[in-house]
CSV table of C-alpha atoms and ligand atoms in Angstrom, one decimal:
chain,number,residue,atom,x,y,z
A,1318,MET,CA,13.1,33.6,-21.0
A,1319,ASP,CA,13.0,31.8,-17.7
A,1320,LYS,CA,13.7,28.2,-18.4
A,1321,TYR,CA,11.7,27.0,-15.4
A,1322,LEU,CA,8.4,28.7,-16.2
A,1323,ARG,CA,7.4,25.6,-18.2
A,1324,GLU,CA,3.6,26.1,-17.6
A,1325,GLU,CA,3.6,28.6,-20.4
A,1326,GLU,CA,5.2,26.3,-22.9
A,1327,PRO,CA,4.5,22.8,-21.9
A,1328,GLY,CA,6.8,20.2,-23.5
A,1329,VAL,CA,9.4,22.8,-24.3
A,1330,THR,CA,12.7,22.7,-22.5
A,1331,GLU,CA,15.4,25.2,-23.1
A,1332,ARG,CA,18.8,23.6,-23.3
A,1333,SER,CA,21.2,26.4,-24.0
A,1334,GLY,CA,24.3,26.1,-21.9
A,1335,THR,CA,24.8,22.6,-20.5
A,1336,ALA,CA,22.0,20.0,-20.6
A,1337,TRP,CA,18.8,20.5,-18.6
A,1338,GLY,CA,19.7,24.0,-17.4
A,1339,LYS,CA,22.6,22.8,-15.3
A,1340,SER,CA,25.6,25.0,-14.7
A,1341,HIS,CA,29.0,24.4,-16.3
A,1342,ASP,CA,30.4,23.4,-12.9
A,1343,VAL,CA,28.5,20.1,-12.6
A,1344,ILE,CA,30.5,17.0,-13.3
A,1345,VAL,CA,28.6,15.0,-16.0
A,1346,HIS,CA,29.0,11.3,-15.6
A,1347,GLN,CA,26.7,10.4,-18.5
A,1348,SER,CA,24.7,12.5,-21.0
A,1349,GLU,CA,22.0,9.9,-21.9
A,1350,PRO,CA,20.5,9.3,-19.5
A,1351,PHE,CA,21.7,12.5,-17.9
A,1352,ASN,CA,23.7,11.9,-14.7
A,1353,ALA,CA,25.8,14.6,-13.1
A,1354,GLU,CA,27.2,15.3,-9.6
A,1355,SER,CA,27.6,18.7,-8.0
A,1356,SER,CA,30.9,20.5,-8.0
A,1357,LEU,CA,32.4,20.3,-4.5
A,1358,ALA,CA,33.7,23.8,-4.7
A,1359,VAL,CA,30.1,25.0,-5.5
A,1360,LEU,CA,28.4,22.9,-2.8
A,1361,VAL,CA,30.7,24.4,-0.1
A,1362,GLN,CA,29.5,27.9,-0.9
A,1363,GLN,CA,25.8,27.1,-0.6
A,1364,PRO,CA,24.0,25.7,2.4
A,1365,VAL,CA,21.0,25.4,0.1
A,1366,THR,CA,22.2,24.3,-3.4
A,1367,SER,CA,21.0,26.4,-6.3
A,1368,THR,CA,18.9,24.4,-8.8
A,1369,GLU,CA,21.4,24.7,-11.6
A,1370,ASP,CA,24.1,23.2,-9.4
A,1371,PHE,CA,21.9,20.4,-7.8
A,1372,TYR,CA,23.1,16.8,-8.7
A,1373,VAL,CA,21.0,14.7,-11.1
A,1374,ARG,CA,20.5,10.9,-11.0
A,1375,ASN,CA,18.4,9.4,-13.8
A,1376,HIS,CA,18.1,5.7,-14.6
A,1377,GLY,CA,16.2,6.3,-17.9
A,1378,PRO,CA,15.2,9.1,-20.2
A,1379,VAL,CA,13.7,12.2,-18.7
A,1380,PRO,CA,9.9,12.2,-19.4
A,1381,GLU,CA,8.8,15.6,-20.5
A,1382,LEU,CA,5.3,15.7,-19.1
A,1383,ASP,CA,2.6,18.2,-19.9
A,1384,PRO,CA,1.5,19.4,-16.4
A,1385,ARG,CA,-2.1,20.0,-17.7
A,1386,LEU,CA,-2.4,16.3,-18.6
A,1387,TRP,CA,-0.6,14.9,-15.6
A,1388,ARG,CA,-2.7,12.9,-13.1
A,1389,LEU,CA,-1.8,11.3,-9.8
A,1390,SER,CA,-3.7,8.2,-8.7
A,1391,VAL,CA,-3.8,7.1,-5.1
A,1392,ASP,CA,-5.0,3.5,-4.7
A,1393,GLY,CA,-4.5,0.2,-3.0
A,1394,MET,CA,-5.5,-0.1,0.7
A,1395,VAL,CA,-7.5,3.1,0.8
A,1396,ASP,CA,-11.2,3.7,1.4
A,1397,ARG,CA,-11.5,6.4,-1.2
A,1398,PRO,CA,-9.1,6.0,-4.2
A,1399,LEU,CA,-8.2,9.4,-5.7
A,1400,GLU,CA,-7.3,10.7,-9.1
A,1401,MET,CA,-6.0,14.2,-9.1
A,1402,SER,CA,-4.7,16.8,-11.5
A,1403,LEU,CA,-1.9,19.2,-10.4
A,1404,GLU,CA,-4.6,21.9,-9.7
A,1405,ASP,CA,-6.5,19.4,-7.6
A,1406,LEU,CA,-3.4,18.6,-5.6
A,1407,GLN,CA,-2.5,22.3,-5.1
A,1408,ASN,CA,-6.1,23.4,-4.3
A,1409,ARG,CA,-7.1,20.6,-2.0
A,1410,PHE,CA,-4.1,20.4,0.3
A,1411,GLU,CA,-2.1,22.8,2.4
A,1412,HIS,CA,1.2,23.9,0.9
A,1413,HIS,CA,4.4,23.1,2.9
A,1414,GLU,CA,8.0,23.9,2.5
A,1415,VAL,CA,10.8,21.6,3.6
A,1416,VAL,CA,14.5,22.2,3.2
A,1417,ALA,CA,15.9,18.7,2.6
A,1418,THR,CA,19.1,17.2,1.5
A,1419,LEU,CA,18.9,14.4,-1.1
A,1420,GLN,CA,21.8,11.9,-1.2
A,1421,CYS,CA,22.2,9.1,-3.7
A,1422,ALA,CA,23.0,5.7,-2.2
A,1423,GLY,CA,25.9,5.6,-4.6
A,1424,ASN,CA,27.4,8.8,-3.3
A,1425,ARG,CA,31.2,8.3,-2.8
A,1426,ARG,CA,31.2,5.0,-4.7
A,1427,SER,CA,34.5,6.0,-6.3
A,1428,GLY,CA,36.1,5.2,-2.9
A,1429,LEU,CA,34.7,1.7,-2.8
A,1430,ALA,CA,35.7,1.1,-6.4
A,1431,LYS,CA,39.4,1.7,-5.4
A,1432,VAL,CA,39.1,-1.4,-3.2
A,1433,HIS,CA,37.6,-3.6,-5.9
A,1434,ASP,CA,35.9,-2.8,-9.2
A,1435,ILE,CA,32.2,-1.8,-9.2
A,1436,PRO,CA,30.1,-1.2,-12.3
A,1437,GLY,CA,28.1,2.0,-12.1
A,1438,HIS,CA,28.9,5.7,-12.1
A,1439,PRO,CA,32.0,6.5,-10.1
A,1440,TRP,CA,30.3,9.1,-8.0
A,1441,GLY,CA,32.5,11.3,-5.8
A,1442,PRO,CA,31.1,13.0,-2.7
A,1443,GLY,CA,29.0,15.4,-4.9
A,1444,ALA,CA,26.0,13.0,-5.5
A,1445,THR,CA,24.1,15.0,-2.8
A,1446,SER,CA,22.6,18.5,-2.6
A,1447,THR,CA,20.1,20.4,-0.6
A,1448,ALA,CA,17.0,22.4,-1.8
A,1449,THR,CA,13.8,24.0,-0.6
A,1450,TRP,CA,10.9,21.8,-1.7
A,1451,THR,CA,7.3,22.9,-1.9
A,1452,GLY,CA,4.4,20.6,-2.0
A,1453,ALA,CA,1.6,18.8,-0.2
A,1454,ARG,CA,2.3,16.4,2.7
A,1455,LEU,CA,2.0,12.8,1.7
A,1456,THR,CA,0.3,12.2,5.0
A,1457,ASP,CA,-2.5,14.6,4.2
A,1458,VAL,CA,-3.0,12.9,0.8
A,1459,LEU,CA,-3.1,9.5,2.5
A,1460,ALA,CA,-5.6,10.8,5.0
A,1461,ALA,CA,-7.9,12.2,2.3
A,1462,ALA,CA,-7.8,8.8,0.5
A,1463,GLY,CA,-8.6,7.0,3.8
A,1464,ALA,CA,-5.5,4.8,4.0
A,1465,GLN,CA,-6.4,1.7,6.0
A,1466,ASN,CA,-4.9,0.9,9.4
A,1467,SER,CA,-3.5,-2.4,8.4
A,1468,ALA,CA,-1.3,-0.7,5.6
A,1469,GLN,CA,2.4,-1.2,6.0
A,1470,HIS,CA,4.0,0.4,3.0
A,1471,VAL,CA,3.4,3.2,0.5
A,1472,ALA,CA,4.7,2.6,-3.0
A,1473,PHE,CA,5.5,5.2,-5.7
A,1474,GLU,CA,5.6,4.8,-9.5
A,1475,ALA,CA,6.7,6.9,-12.4
A,1476,PRO,CA,6.6,6.6,-16.2
A,1477,ASP,CA,10.3,6.4,-17.0
A,1478,VAL,CA,11.5,3.0,-18.1
A,1479,ALA,CA,15.2,2.4,-17.5
A,1480,PRO,CA,17.3,0.1,-19.7
A,1481,GLU,CA,18.7,-1.7,-16.7
A,1482,ALA,CA,15.3,-2.7,-15.3
A,1483,THR,CA,14.5,-6.3,-16.0
A,1484,PRO,CA,11.8,-7.1,-17.0
A,1485,PRO,CA,11.2,-3.7,-18.5
A,1486,GLN,CA,9.1,-1.6,-16.1
A,1487,ARG,CA,8.4,1.8,-14.9
A,1488,PHE,CA,10.6,3.3,-12.0
A,1489,GLY,CA,9.3,2.6,-8.6
A,1490,ALA,CA,10.1,2.5,-4.9
A,1491,SER,CA,8.3,2.2,-1.5
A,1492,ILE,CA,8.7,3.4,2.0
A,1493,PRO,CA,7.3,2.1,5.3
A,1494,ILE,CA,4.0,3.7,6.4
A,1495,ALA,CA,5.6,5.2,9.5
A,1496,LYS,CA,7.9,7.2,7.3
A,1497,ALA,CA,5.2,8.0,4.7
A,1498,THR,CA,3.0,9.6,7.4
A,1499,GLY,CA,5.8,11.8,8.7
A,1500,ASP,CA,5.3,15.6,8.2
A,1501,GLU,CA,8.6,15.9,6.2
A,1502,VAL,CA,7.5,13.7,3.3
A,1503,LEU,CA,6.2,15.7,0.4
A,1504,LEU,CA,4.6,15.4,-3.0
A,1505,ALA,CA,6.6,18.4,-4.3
A,1506,TRP,CA,5.9,20.6,-7.3
A,1507,GLY,CA,8.3,23.4,-6.3
A,1508,MET,CA,12.1,23.5,-6.0
A,1509,ASN,CA,13.9,26.6,-4.6
A,1510,GLY,CA,10.8,28.7,-5.2
A,1511,ARG,CA,10.1,27.7,-8.8
A,1512,PRO,CA,8.2,25.0,-10.5
A,1513,LEU,CA,10.2,21.7,-10.5
A,1514,PRO,CA,12.3,21.5,-13.6
A,1515,ALA,CA,11.8,18.4,-15.9
A,1516,VAL,CA,15.1,16.8,-14.9
A,1517,HIS,CA,14.1,16.9,-11.2
A,1518,GLY,CA,10.7,15.3,-11.7
A,1519,ALA,CA,8.2,17.8,-13.0
A,1520,PRO,CA,5.4,18.2,-12.5
A,1521,VAL,CA,5.5,16.4,-9.1
A,1522,ARG,CA,8.0,14.2,-7.3
A,1523,ALA,CA,8.2,12.5,-3.9
A,1524,ILE,CA,10.6,14.0,-1.4
A,1525,VAL,CA,11.6,11.5,1.3
A,1526,PRO,CA,14.1,13.4,3.5
A,1527,GLY,CA,16.6,11.2,5.4
A,1528,PHE,CA,16.2,8.2,3.0
A,1529,ILE,CA,18.3,7.3,0.0
A,1530,GLY,CA,17.6,9.5,-3.0
A,1531,ALA,CA,16.1,6.6,-5.0
A,1532,ARG,CA,13.0,6.7,-2.8
A,1533,SER,CA,12.3,10.3,-3.8
A,1534,VAL,CA,10.6,9.2,-7.0
A,1535,LYS,CA,10.5,11.8,-9.7
A,1536,TRP,CA,7.6,12.3,-12.2
A,1537,ILE,CA,5.4,10.4,-9.7
A,1538,ASP,CA,2.0,9.4,-11.1
A,1539,ARG,CA,0.9,6.7,-8.7
A,1540,VAL,CA,0.8,6.3,-4.9
A,1541,SER,CA,-0.3,2.9,-3.8
A,1542,VAL,CA,-0.9,1.8,-0.2
A,1543,GLN,CA,0.1,-1.8,0.4
A,1544,ALA,CA,0.7,-4.6,2.9
A,1545,ASP,CA,4.2,-5.3,1.4
A,1546,PRO,CA,7.1,-3.4,0.0
A,1547,SER,CA,7.1,-2.5,-3.7
A,1548,GLN,CA,8.1,-5.4,-6.0
A,1549,ASN,CA,9.7,-2.9,-8.4
A,1550,PHE,CA,13.2,-3.6,-9.7
A,1551,PHE,CA,14.6,-0.5,-8.0
A,1552,GLN,CA,13.1,-1.5,-4.6
A,1553,SER,CA,13.5,-5.3,-4.6
A,1554,ILE,CA,16.7,-5.7,-6.7
A,1555,ALA,CA,18.7,-2.7,-7.5
A,1556,TYR,CA,19.0,-0.6,-4.3
A,1557,ARG,CA,19.9,-3.3,-1.8
A,1558,LEU,CA,23.0,-4.0,0.2
A,1559,LEU,CA,24.4,-7.5,-0.4
A,1560,PRO,CA,27.5,-9.2,0.9
A,1561,PRO,CA,30.6,-9.4,-1.3
A,1562,GLY,CA,30.6,-12.4,-3.6
A,1563,ILE,CA,26.8,-12.3,-4.3
A,1564,ASP,CA,25.8,-11.4,-7.9
A,1565,PRO,CA,23.2,-8.6,-7.3
A,1566,TYR,CA,21.2,-9.5,-10.4
A,1567,SER,CA,20.9,-13.2,-9.8
A,1568,ALA,CA,20.2,-13.0,-6.0
A,1569,PRO,CA,16.5,-13.5,-5.5
A,1570,PRO,CA,14.3,-10.3,-5.2
A,1571,GLY,CA,14.0,-9.3,-1.6
A,1572,ASP,CA,17.3,-10.8,-0.5
A,1573,GLY,CA,19.7,-8.5,1.2
A,1574,LEU,CA,18.8,-5.2,2.7
A,1575,ALA,CA,16.6,-2.9,0.6
A,1576,LEU,CA,18.1,0.5,1.6
A,1577,GLY,CA,15.9,3.1,3.3
A,1578,PRO,CA,17.4,5.5,5.8
A,1579,LEU,CA,20.8,7.0,5.0
A,1580,THR,CA,23.7,6.2,7.2
A,1581,VAL,CA,26.0,8.8,9.0
A,1582,ASN,CA,28.4,10.3,6.4
A,1583,SER,CA,30.5,13.3,5.8
A,1584,ALA,CA,32.9,14.6,3.2
A,1585,ILE,CA,35.6,17.2,2.9
A,1586,LEU,CA,34.6,19.7,0.2
A,1587,ALA,CA,37.5,22.1,0.3
A,1588,PRO,CA,40.4,22.3,-0.3
A,1589,ASP,CA,40.4,20.0,-3.3
A,1590,ASP,CA,42.0,16.6,-2.9
A,1591,GLY,CA,45.6,17.0,-4.2
A,1592,ALA,CA,45.7,20.8,-3.7
A,1593,VAL,CA,48.9,22.7,-3.1
A,1594,VAL,CA,48.4,25.2,-0.3
A,1595,PRO,CA,50.6,27.7,1.5
A,1596,ALA,CA,51.8,26.3,4.9
A,1597,GLY,CA,50.1,27.9,7.9
A,1598,ARG,CA,46.4,28.5,8.6
A,1599,THR,CA,44.3,26.5,6.2
A,1600,ALA,CA,40.5,26.4,6.3
A,1601,VAL,CA,38.9,22.9,5.7
A,1602,THR,CA,35.2,22.7,5.1
A,1603,GLY,CA,32.7,20.0,4.4
A,1604,TYR,CA,29.2,18.6,5.0
A,1605,ALA,CA,27.9,15.9,7.3
A,1606,LEU,CA,24.5,14.1,7.2
A,1607,SER,CA,22.8,11.2,8.8
A,1608,GLY,CA,19.7,9.1,8.2
A,1609,ASP,CA,16.1,9.7,8.9
A,1610,ASP,CA,15.6,12.1,11.8
A,1611,ARG,CA,19.1,11.8,13.2
A,1612,GLY,CA,21.2,14.9,13.4
A,1613,ILE,CA,25.0,15.4,13.4
A,1614,ALA,CA,26.5,15.6,16.9
A,1615,ARG,CA,30.1,16.1,16.1
A,1616,VAL,CA,32.7,16.1,13.3
A,1617,ASP,CA,36.3,15.1,14.0
A,1618,VAL,CA,39.2,16.1,11.9
A,1619,SER,CA,42.7,14.5,12.0
A,1620,VAL,CA,46.0,15.4,10.5
A,1621,ASP,CA,47.7,12.2,11.8
A,1622,GLY,CA,45.6,9.5,10.3
A,1623,GLY,CA,43.2,9.3,13.2
A,1624,GLN,CA,45.6,9.0,16.1
A,1625,SER,CA,44.4,12.3,17.4
A,1626,TRP,CA,41.3,14.4,16.5
A,1627,LEU,CA,40.3,18.0,16.6
A,1628,GLN,CA,36.6,19.0,16.6
A,1629,ALA,CA,35.2,21.0,13.7
A,1630,GLU,CA,32.8,23.9,14.2
A,1631,LEU,CA,29.3,22.9,13.1
A,1632,ASP,CA,27.1,25.4,11.2
A,1633,GLU,CA,23.4,25.4,12.1
A,1634,PRO,CA,21.9,23.0,9.5
A,1635,PRO,CA,19.4,24.8,7.2
A,1636,SER,CA,16.7,22.5,8.6
A,1637,PRO,CA,16.4,19.3,10.6
A,1638,TRP,CA,16.2,17.5,7.3
A,1639,ALA,CA,19.3,19.0,5.8
A,1640,TRP,CA,23.0,18.5,6.1
A,1641,THR,CA,25.3,20.1,8.6
A,1642,PRO,CA,28.0,22.3,7.0
A,1643,TRP,CA,31.2,22.3,9.1
A,1644,ARG,CA,34.6,24.1,9.1
A,1645,ILE,CA,37.9,24.0,10.9
A,1646,THR,CA,41.1,26.0,10.6
A,1647,LEU,CA,44.3,23.9,10.7
A,1648,GLU,CA,47.8,25.0,11.2
A,1649,LEU,CA,49.8,23.1,8.5
A,1650,PRO,CA,53.6,22.8,8.6
A,1651,PRO,CA,55.3,22.6,5.1
A,1652,GLY,CA,55.1,19.1,3.6
A,1653,ASP,CA,52.6,16.5,2.6
A,1654,VAL,CA,49.6,15.9,4.8
A,1655,GLU,CA,46.5,13.7,4.8
A,1656,ILE,CA,43.5,15.3,6.3
A,1657,THR,CA,40.8,12.9,7.6
A,1658,ALA,CA,37.2,13.7,8.7
A,1659,ARG,CA,34.5,11.6,10.4
A,1660,ALA,CA,31.1,12.5,11.7
A,1661,TRP,CA,29.1,11.2,14.7
A,1662,ASP,CA,25.3,11.3,14.6
A,1663,THR,CA,22.8,11.8,17.4
A,1664,SER,CA,22.5,8.0,17.9
A,1665,ALA,CA,26.3,7.9,18.5
A,1666,ALA,CA,26.9,6.1,15.2
A,1667,VAL,CA,30.3,7.1,13.7
A,1668,GLN,CA,31.8,6.7,10.3
A,1669,PRO,CA,34.0,3.6,9.9
A,1670,GLU,CA,37.7,3.9,9.1
A,1671,HIS,CA,38.1,2.2,5.8
A,1672,GLU,CA,36.2,1.3,2.6
A,1673,ALA,CA,37.7,-2.2,2.6
A,1674,HIS,CA,35.3,-3.1,5.4
A,1675,LEU,CA,32.3,-1.7,3.6
A,1676,TRP,CA,32.7,-3.0,0.1
A,1677,ASN,CA,29.4,-4.3,-1.4
A,1678,PRO,CA,28.6,-5.4,-5.0
A,1679,LYS,CA,26.5,-2.4,-6.0
A,1680,GLY,CA,28.8,0.1,-4.3
A,1681,TYR,CA,26.3,1.7,-1.9
A,1682,PHE,CA,26.7,3.6,1.4
A,1683,ASN,CA,30.4,4.4,1.3
A,1684,ASN,CA,30.6,6.3,4.6
A,1685,ALA,CA,34.3,5.6,5.4
A,1686,TRP,CA,36.3,8.4,6.8
A,1687,SER,CA,36.7,11.2,4.2
A,1688,ARG,CA,40.4,11.9,3.3
A,1689,ILE,CA,42.2,14.4,1.2
A,1690,HIS,CA,45.9,14.9,0.5
A,1691,LEU,CA,47.5,18.3,0.5
A,1692,THR,CA,50.9,19.6,-0.1
A,1693,ALA,CA,51.7,22.6,2.1
A,1694,THR,CA,54.5,24.8,0.7
A,1695,GLU,CA,56.9,27.1,2.5
A,1696,ARG,CA,55.6,30.6,2.3
A,1697,GLN,CA,57.9,33.2,0.7
A,1698,GLY,CA,59.3,35.7,3.2
A,1699,MET,CA,58.9,33.3,6.1
A,1700,SER,CA,62.1,32.5,7.9
A,1701,ALA,CA,62.7,29.0,9.2
B,2837,MTE,N1,11.3,8.3,-11.7
B,2837,MTE,C1,12.5,8.3,-11.2
B,2837,MTE,N2,12.7,8.8,-10.0
B,2837,MTE,C2,14.0,8.8,-9.5
B,2837,MTE,C3,15.1,8.3,-10.2
B,2837,MTE,C4,14.8,7.8,-11.5
B,2837,MTE,O1,15.7,7.4,-12.2
B,2837,MTE,N3,13.5,7.8,-12.0
B,2837,MTE,N4,16.4,8.4,-9.7
B,2837,MTE,C5,16.4,8.3,-8.2
B,2837,MTE,C6,17.7,8.4,-7.6
B,2837,MTE,S1,18.6,7.0,-7.6
B,2837,MTE,C7,18.1,9.6,-7.0
B,2837,MTE,S2,19.6,9.6,-6.1
B,2837,MTE,C8,17.3,10.8,-7.0
B,2837,MTE,C9,18.0,12.0,-7.6
B,2837,MTE,O2,17.3,13.1,-7.6
B,2837,MTE,P1,17.7,14.4,-8.5
B,2837,MTE,O3,18.0,13.9,-9.9
B,2837,MTE,O4,16.6,15.3,-8.4
B,2837,MTE,O5,19.0,14.9,-7.9
B,2837,MTE,O6,16.1,10.6,-7.8
B,2837,MTE,C10,15.5,9.4,-7.6
B,2837,MTE,N5,14.2,9.4,-8.3
B,2838,MO,MO1,20.4,7.4,-6.3
């Protein structure tokens, strides 16, 4: 039976194979709550990631909600507060599809942790994936509710309570009104042409393309229009950038930078770091992504530690809200080599050279140059 057709059996989740319908390729960092990053070898094969290979980031237990009982309330600075069932949402608003990449703010944290210890999952570059999302535009819902002109932020809430949230509270986030009224922001019930699976936020989640994954609130049940950002732990405390030496949990709420738009980033997906390859022509592939509506302008690749750069070939991104896959073929002499990649975005921002300059207490936004080490071996039958 199709494990995603949950309307027929609400509350039942089939978990044969790995947890939550995930493929055996995902790298599980934690089983409870379930956290897993995508396999780099699998990401590289799919401009749009299959649902079973899509990364998962949960702070608390996955709520298994009955879609028939689910309600969404829209309140705060609105003229007409709404309370909607899934059917209401689907019947009242136009359906839209957006291909969007989600990326966790902690993507590539493992690189920062090499500079200096950081608690939290040691995500590699696979805490990011791309899917086709179907839903209603948040801007249409806000218009129907009569969001007031003086509103500045739109806050989201969900019923999952994470152990790390102090005081205990539901998951939440907010985004500025200018982002919330963008056509790309969805209240999504579909993922890759199927109903959203439980682990990705069923029955409905927010999709905020170009922002850190934490703002794409899963299992959303409340949208609130406000003058100020959300006071939720995950907005005012957890997902902020602080200087080294500050304790993230004792710094006053609101200090530091509450992360919103992603920063320019890229990663080498193949070959694997540490791989042994035959000398000669070697294909190197990866992804690049920037924040908000910025695209990728160029990806540079170096085999001499950044003294000289070659330009990678960019694939057409699957949408303006998705990553840019890139590729280059290098001619590698026998021996050890470090391959380095860096992306430039359409605002001419470029990835910085080293993690040491980026280190922050929560380990967010590692966008240092991506590096892999290869050993190229002499090919048999080739004369020197
Ligand atoms: N309700 C809720 N929404 C959430 C989270 C969560 O723990 N609870 N995690 C967030 C984070 S940190 C990320 S990176 C994305 C991950 O989305 P995915 O699990 O669908 O990949 O969901 C976000 N939405
Ligand atoms: Mo995240």
